[in-house]
Amino acid sequence: MNKTELKEFLDEKVIQYNNPKFIESDPIQIPHQFSKKEDIEIAGFLTATIAWGNRKSIIKNANRLMHLMDNSPYEFVLNHTESELEKLMFFVHRTFNGDDCIQFIKSLKNIYINHSGLESLFVQHAKKDSLQIAITKFKEVFFEIDHLPRTQKHVSDPLKNSAAKRINMYLRWMVRQDNAGVDFGIWKNISPSQLSCPLDVHSGNVARKLGLLKRKQNDAKALNELDKFLRKLDPNDPVKYDFALFGLGVFENF
C-alpha cells in the first residue's frame, strides 16, 4: 500500500473500532462507571496501572479495586482512614500488590492536595509535540513522598527508554476529544496532537507489518518512530490510530 491507501485503510479501521462497542471488552469501561472528573481520572489511572495481562482479569481486578474504595475513588483518595487503607493490603494484580496499592493512594492524595491534581501536573511539563517528559516529571512527583522502592516499577519512565504504554493509554483516555464516546477528553489544557500511541506487543507487531515501524523493540525509541509516522497521517489526532492497530492485532490477528 502507498501512503494514501494506508491512511484510508487505517481510517476505516479507526471507524470500525472507535465506537461504544469497544468499551464492552476494554478496561476503559471502569472509568466510564463515573461522571465526576476526579473520579474518572483516578479510576482511569488506577485501571491503566494494572492494564497488563488478560483483559478480563484486568477488568475484574479493577472493579474489585473500585469496590474496595467504596466506588468513590476521589473521596477515598482524599479522606481515607488507616483502617480503610488496610483493606487494600489484600489487593493483587500480577506483581502489583497491596503495598503498591496503598502507596499509589498516598501518592495520589499528595498530588491532589499539593499539586492541584493529575491534569495540572501533566500540563505543567507538557511539550508542544510530546508528553513524554511530562511522564518522567509526573513519576518524580508521584514518588516525592516516602515510598517503597519496589513500587517505582509500576510507573514507567520514558527517559529510561520505556514506551510507557499504560500511561500513554491513560493520557489518551483523558485528553483525546472523542466524538464516538470512548475516550473522555476531560483534560482540556492538553491537545490530542501532543499524545503518543500506546505501544505494546499487538500495536507494535501490526505497525511493523504495515511498515509504520522498523525498530524491533517496543521501547521509547520505537514509540518516537511510530509517533512521527502517525503524526504525518493525522497531526491533530495521531493516537486515534491506536484503535486501528490494537483492533487489527487483538480482534483480527493481523
PDB file of N, CA, C and O in Angstrom, residues 9 63 71 122 156-157 176 247:
ATOM      1  N   PHE A   9      -7.003   2.824   4.687  1.00  0.00           N
ATOM      2  CA  PHE A   9      -7.208   1.543   5.368  1.00  0.00           C
ATOM      3  C   PHE A   9      -7.282   1.738   6.883  1.00  0.00           C
ATOM      4  O   PHE A   9      -8.201   1.232   7.547  1.00  0.00           O
ATOM      5  N   ASN A  63     -12.453  -3.559  38.852  1.00  0.00           N
ATOM      6  CA  ASN A  63     -13.763  -3.439  39.503  1.00  0.00           C
ATOM      7  C   ASN A  63     -13.650  -3.723  40.995  1.00  0.00           C
ATOM      8  O   ASN A  63     -14.275  -3.038  41.824  1.00  0.00           O
ATOM      9  N   ASN A  71     -16.439   2.633  45.688  1.00  0.00           N
ATOM     10  CA  ASN A  71     -16.898   3.184  44.415  1.00  0.00           C
ATOM     11  C   ASN A  71     -16.945   4.718  44.420  1.00  0.00           C
ATOM     12  O   ASN A  71     -17.758   5.335  43.725  1.00  0.00           O
ATOM     13  N   PHE A 122       0.471  17.136  34.681  1.00  0.00           N
ATOM     14  CA  PHE A 122       0.904  16.822  33.311  1.00  0.00           C
ATOM     15  C   PHE A 122       0.980  18.085  32.448  1.00  0.00           C
ATOM     16  O   PHE A 122       1.890  18.223  31.629  1.00  0.00           O
ATOM     17  N   SER A 156       6.119   3.948  34.617  1.00  0.00           N
ATOM     18  CA  SER A 156       7.174   3.904  33.608  1.00  0.00           C
ATOM     19  C   SER A 156       7.858   5.263  33.447  1.00  0.00           C
ATOM     20  O   SER A 156       7.295   6.306  33.775  1.00  0.00           O
ATOM     21  N   ASP A 157       9.076   5.222  32.903  1.00  0.00           N
ATOM     22  CA  ASP A 157       9.868   6.438  32.695  1.00  0.00           C
ATOM     23  C   ASP A 157      10.412   6.447  31.270  1.00  0.00           C
ATOM     24  O   ASP A 157      11.324   5.679  30.951  1.00  0.00           O
ATOM     25  N   ARG A 176      -7.940  12.830  24.680  1.00  0.00           N
ATOM     26  CA  ARG A 176      -8.436  12.767  23.300  1.00  0.00           C
ATOM     27  C   ARG A 176      -9.911  13.143  23.210  1.00  0.00           C
ATOM     28  O   ARG A 176     -10.756  12.616  23.926  1.00  0.00           O
ATOM     29  N   GLY A 247      -6.992  -2.974  17.319  1.00  0.00           N
ATOM     30  CA  GLY A 247      -8.080  -3.800  16.810  1.00  0.00           C
ATOM     31  C   GLY A 247      -7.597  -4.828  15.816  1.00  0.00           C
ATOM     32  O   GLY A 247      -8.006  -6.007  15.867  1.00  0.00           O
TER      33      GLY A 247
END
